[in-house]
């Protein structure tokens, strides 16, 4: 398994370790860390701390995707993320990712030094796939039902949530390739919590091997999400132990990358779960 990200390649044959994508939300309202890293200096310091703790990739986002959140304008998003990406690019060599649904924001972010587009809408913006094709950027396609404003509304039931997500992401990967994106630039993400019930989030963990069977690297974002609150009864600030447990499950189920807030805790979960997997635990 490999992921071509701009000029570099992440390979799991040589280095099977699950990679950690550290989250830097430059937003006033993200559900777990909104408002904490709103100035560029704070966001950059936080990213450097995540890298020091072992993050392999830094994911910078300027638009909250918490359930019910309103869209952010492109100008506002750019003002939040570009100084952070430029500042980081000047200081570190680690791959940088831009968490955006807008091709215009992604284009400016790539020019500022990002090498990965993390698109939680899986190509809702028509310009996104062409941009990824032209630039050779890595492209994360995440599954979401509806938009952040609407995704937890209405009937979320499904007879086969795993089948829905796998089919939808396979179709998105096909659209990306039709626009010229290399298959090895793609990475798929089941979109835990994005228009899913807590039971469906757990079902998606159980179904990760079906997603991995599509042949692309699989990224999973579990950190502090509300399904963990539903399972444990804990508020967002007290979900780190549940997050570690969920990370352990995801690694045993074959995830290639985890998108995390607490890198040090996730790295420990990865170390234990990968040792167990190598010894035969898991699918
Ligand atoms: N989750 C959030 C934001 N971006 N991107 C990907 N690829 N996968 C996710 O699960 C994901 C994401 C929401 O979480 P946050 O507010 O803690 O960033």
Coordinates of C-alpha atoms and ligand atoms in Angstrom, one line a residue:
X1 CA 0.0 0.0 0.0
X2 CA 1.3 3.5 -0.8
X3 CA 0.0 7.0 -1.0
X4 CA 1.6 9.5 -3.4
X5 CA 1.5 12.9 -1.9
X6 CA 2.9 15.5 -4.2
X7 CA 6.6 14.7 -4.5
X8 CA 6.7 12.2 -1.7
X9 CA 5.4 8.7 -1.2
X10 CA 4.0 7.2 2.0
X11 CA 4.7 3.5 1.9
X12 CA 3.3 0.8 4.2
X13 CA 5.4 -2.0 2.7
X14 CA 8.6 -0.6 4.0
X15 CA 7.2 1.1 7.1
X16 CA 4.0 -0.6 8.1
X17 CA 3.4 1.9 10.9
X18 CA 0.0 3.5 10.9
X19 CA 0.5 7.2 10.2
X20 CA -0.9 10.0 12.4
X21 CA -2.4 13.1 11.0
X22 CA -2.4 15.8 13.7
X23 CA -5.4 18.2 13.6
X24 CA -4.9 21.9 13.7
X25 CA -8.3 23.6 13.5
X26 CA -8.0 27.4 13.0
X27 CA -11.6 27.9 13.7
X28 CA -13.7 29.6 16.5
X29 CA -16.2 26.7 16.7
X30 CA -14.8 23.2 16.0
X31 CA -16.3 20.8 18.4
X32 CA -13.3 19.8 20.4
X33 CA -10.7 22.5 19.9
X34 CA -12.6 25.5 18.4
X35 CA -11.1 28.8 19.4
X36 CA -7.8 27.5 20.9
X37 CA -5.6 28.0 17.9
X38 CA -7.2 31.0 16.2
X39 CA -4.0 33.1 15.8
X40 CA -1.4 31.9 13.3
X41 CA 1.3 31.9 16.0
X42 CA -0.8 29.6 18.2
X43 CA -1.8 27.3 15.4
X44 CA 1.9 27.0 14.3
X45 CA 3.1 26.3 17.8
X46 CA 0.4 23.7 18.2
X47 CA 1.4 22.0 14.9
X48 CA 5.0 22.0 15.9
X49 CA 4.0 20.3 19.2
X50 CA 2.0 17.7 17.3
X51 CA 5.0 17.0 15.1
X52 CA 7.3 16.8 18.1
X53 CA 4.9 14.2 19.6
X54 CA 5.1 12.1 16.5
X55 CA 2.6 13.4 13.9
X56 CA 3.5 12.3 10.4
X57 CA 1.1 14.8 8.7
X58 CA -0.5 18.1 9.8
X59 CA -4.0 18.8 8.7
X60 CA -4.9 22.5 8.8
X61 CA -8.6 23.5 8.6
X62 CA -10.4 26.9 8.6
X63 CA -14.0 25.8 8.5
X64 CA -15.8 23.9 11.2
X65 CA -17.6 20.8 10.1
X66 CA -19.4 20.2 13.5
X67 CA -23.0 19.1 13.1
X68 CA -25.2 22.2 12.5
X69 CA -22.4 24.5 11.6
X70 CA -22.9 27.2 9.0
X71 CA -20.5 27.4 6.0
X72 CA -17.5 29.7 6.2
X73 CA -16.7 32.1 3.3
X74 CA -13.7 31.3 1.2
X75 CA -12.1 34.7 2.2
X76 CA -12.5 33.9 5.9
X77 CA -11.1 30.4 5.4
X78 CA -8.1 31.7 3.5
X79 CA -7.4 34.3 6.1
X80 CA -7.3 31.6 8.8
X81 CA -5.3 28.9 7.0
X82 CA -2.8 30.5 4.7
X83 CA -0.6 32.2 7.3
X84 CA -0.5 29.0 9.2
X85 CA 0.5 26.9 6.2
X86 CA 3.1 29.4 5.1
X87 CA 4.6 29.6 8.6
X88 CA 4.7 25.9 8.9
X89 CA 6.2 25.4 5.4
X90 CA 9.0 27.8 6.3
X91 CA 9.8 25.8 9.5
X92 CA 9.2 22.0 8.8
X93 CA 9.4 19.5 6.0
X94 CA 6.4 17.3 7.1
X95 CA 3.6 16.9 4.7
X96 CA 0.8 19.5 5.2
X97 CA -2.8 18.9 4.5
X98 CA -5.6 21.4 3.9
X99 CA -9.0 20.4 5.3
X100 CA -11.4 22.2 2.9
X101 CA -14.4 21.6 0.7
X102 CA -13.5 24.6 -1.6
X103 CA -11.2 24.2 -4.6
X104 CA -10.2 27.9 -4.4
X105 CA -9.0 27.4 -0.8
X106 CA -7.3 24.2 -1.7
X107 CA -5.5 25.9 -4.6
X108 CA -4.2 28.7 -2.4
X109 CA -3.2 26.2 0.3
X110 CA -1.2 24.1 -2.2
X111 CA 0.5 27.3 -3.4
X112 CA 1.4 28.0 0.3
X113 CA 3.0 24.6 0.7
X114 CA 0.3 22.0 1.4
X115 CA 0.6 18.7 -0.4
X116 CA -2.7 17.0 0.6
X117 CA -6.3 18.1 0.0
X118 CA -8.6 16.7 2.7
X119 CA -12.0 17.1 1.2
X120 CA -14.8 16.0 3.6
X121 CA -17.4 16.5 0.8
X122 CA -15.6 14.1 -1.6
X123 CA -15.6 16.4 -4.6
X124 CA -18.8 18.5 -4.1
X125 CA -16.8 21.4 -5.6
X126 CA -16.5 20.6 -9.3
X127 CA -13.0 22.2 -9.5
X128 CA -11.5 20.0 -6.8
X129 CA -10.6 16.8 -8.8
X130 CA -9.1 18.9 -11.6
X131 CA -7.0 20.8 -9.1
X132 CA -5.7 17.6 -7.6
X133 CA -5.0 16.1 -11.0
X134 CA -3.0 19.2 -12.1
X135 CA -1.0 19.5 -9.0
X136 CA -0.4 15.9 -8.1
X137 CA -1.6 16.6 -4.5
X138 CA -2.7 13.7 -2.3
X139 CA -6.5 13.7 -2.1
X140 CA -8.6 12.4 0.8
X141 CA -12.1 11.6 -0.1
X142 CA -14.4 11.5 2.9
X143 CA -18.0 10.2 3.1
X144 CA -20.6 12.6 4.4
X145 CA -24.4 12.5 4.1
X146 CA -25.7 16.0 3.4
X147 CA -23.7 18.9 4.6
X148 CA -22.5 19.8 8.2
X149 CA -25.6 22.0 8.5
X150 CA -28.0 19.1 7.7
X151 CA -26.1 15.9 8.2
X152 CA -27.6 14.8 11.5
X153 CA -31.2 15.6 10.5
X154 CA -33.8 13.4 9.0
X155 CA -33.8 9.6 8.7
X156 CA -30.3 8.3 9.1
X157 CA -31.3 4.7 9.0
X158 CA -29.7 2.4 6.4
X159 CA -29.9 -1.4 5.9
X160 CA -26.2 -1.4 5.1
X161 CA -24.2 1.6 6.1
X162 CA -20.9 0.0 5.3
X163 CA -22.1 -0.9 1.8
X164 CA -23.4 2.7 1.3
X165 CA -20.1 4.2 2.3
X166 CA -18.0 1.8 0.3
X167 CA -20.1 2.3 -2.8
X168 CA -20.2 6.1 -2.4
X169 CA -16.4 6.3 -1.9
X170 CA -15.7 4.0 -4.8
X171 CA -17.8 6.2 -7.0
X172 CA -16.0 9.3 -5.8
X173 CA -12.7 7.7 -6.4
X174 CA -13.9 6.9 -10.0
X175 CA -14.9 10.5 -10.5
X176 CA -11.5 11.7 -9.3
X177 CA -9.7 9.3 -11.7
X178 CA -12.0 10.3 -14.6
X179 CA -10.7 13.9 -13.9
X180 CA -7.1 12.7 -14.1
X181 CA -6.2 12.1 -10.5
X182 CA -3.7 9.2 -10.2
X183 CA -5.2 6.3 -8.2
X184 CA -2.1 6.3 -6.0
X185 CA -2.9 9.9 -4.9
X186 CA -6.2 8.9 -3.4
X187 CA -7.0 8.1 0.2
X188 CA -10.5 7.1 1.5
X189 CA -12.2 8.0 4.8
X190 CA -15.5 6.6 6.0
X191 CA -16.4 10.0 7.7
X192 CA -17.1 8.8 11.2
X193 CA -19.9 11.0 12.7
X194 CA -20.8 12.8 9.4
X195 CA -24.5 12.0 9.1
X196 CA -24.2 8.7 11.0
X197 CA -25.8 7.3 14.1
X198 CA -23.5 6.1 16.9
X199 CA -24.4 2.5 16.0
X200 CA -23.5 3.2 12.4
X201 CA -20.1 4.7 13.5
X202 CA -19.3 1.4 15.3
X203 CA -20.6 -0.6 12.2
X204 CA -18.2 1.4 10.1
X205 CA -15.3 0.4 12.3
X206 CA -16.4 -3.2 12.0
X207 CA -16.6 -2.8 8.2
X208 CA -13.2 -1.1 7.7
X209 CA -11.8 -4.2 6.0
X210 CA -14.5 -3.8 3.3
X211 CA -13.4 -0.2 2.7
X212 CA -9.7 -1.2 2.7
X213 CA -10.5 -3.9 0.1
X214 CA -11.0 -1.1 -2.5
X215 CA -7.2 -0.9 -2.5
X216 CA -6.7 2.7 -1.4
X217 CA -5.1 3.8 1.9
X218 CA -7.8 4.3 4.6
X219 CA -7.8 7.3 6.9
X220 CA -10.1 7.3 9.9
X221 CA -11.1 10.3 12.1
X222 CA -12.4 9.1 15.5
X223 CA -10.9 11.6 17.9
X224 CA -13.3 12.8 20.6
X225 CA -16.3 12.3 18.3
X226 CA -19.9 12.3 19.6
X227 CA -20.4 8.5 19.1
X228 CA -17.8 8.1 21.8
X229 CA -19.8 10.4 24.0
X230 CA -22.9 8.3 23.3
X231 CA -21.0 5.1 24.2
X232 CA -19.4 6.5 27.4
X233 CA -21.7 9.3 28.5
X234 CA -18.7 11.7 28.6
X235 CA -18.5 15.2 27.3
X236 CA -16.0 16.1 24.5
X237 CA -13.3 17.2 27.0
X238 CA -13.3 13.7 28.6
X239 CA -13.1 11.4 25.7
X240 CA -9.4 10.7 25.4
X241 CA -9.6 7.2 26.9
X242 CA -12.5 6.3 24.6
X243 CA -10.5 7.8 21.7
X244 CA -7.5 5.6 22.4
X245 CA -9.8 2.5 22.6
X246 CA -11.4 3.5 19.2
X247 CA -7.9 4.0 17.7
X248 CA -6.9 0.6 18.8
X249 CA -9.9 -0.9 17.1
X250 CA -9.3 1.0 13.9
X251 CA -5.7 -0.2 13.7
X252 CA -6.7 -3.8 14.3
X253 CA -9.3 -3.3 11.5
X254 CA -6.7 -2.2 9.0
X255 CA -6.7 1.6 9.1
X256 CA -3.6 3.1 7.4
X257 CA -3.9 6.6 8.9
X258 CA -5.6 8.2 11.9
X259 CA -6.7 11.8 12.2
X260 CA -6.0 12.8 15.8
X261 CA -5.9 15.6 18.3
X262 CA -3.7 13.9 20.9
X263 CA -0.8 12.5 19.0
X264 CA 1.1 11.1 21.9
X265 CA -1.9 9.1 23.1
X266 CA -2.7 7.9 19.6
X267 CA 0.9 6.8 19.0
X268 CA 0.7 4.6 22.1
X269 CA -2.5 3.1 20.9
X270 CA -0.9 2.4 17.5
X271 CA 2.2 0.8 19.0
X272 CA 0.1 -1.6 21.1
X273 CA -2.5 -2.4 18.4
X274 CA 0.1 -2.9 15.7
X275 CA 2.0 -5.3 17.8
X276 CA -1.2 -7.2 18.5
X277 CA -2.1 -7.2 14.8
X278 CA 1.3 -8.4 13.8
X279 CA 0.8 -11.3 16.3
X280 CA -2.4 -12.3 14.7
X281 CA -5.2 -10.3 16.4
X282 CA -7.8 -8.9 14.0
X283 CA -9.3 -9.7 10.6
Ligands
LIG1 N1 -13.4 15.0 11.0 C1 -13.5 16.3 11.2 C2 -13.0 17.3 10.3 N2 -12.3 16.8 9.2 N3 -11.5 15.1 7.9 C3 -11.4 13.7 7.7 N4 -10.7 13.3 6.6 N5 -11.9 12.8 8.5 C4 -12.6 13.2 9.6 O1 -13.1 12.3 10.3 C5 -12.8 14.6 9.9 C6 -12.2 15.5 9.0 C7 -14.3 16.8 12.4 O2 -13.5 16.8 13.5 P1 -12.7 18.0 14.2 O3 -13.7 19.1 14.4 O4 -12.1 17.5 15.4 O5 -11.6 18.4 13.2

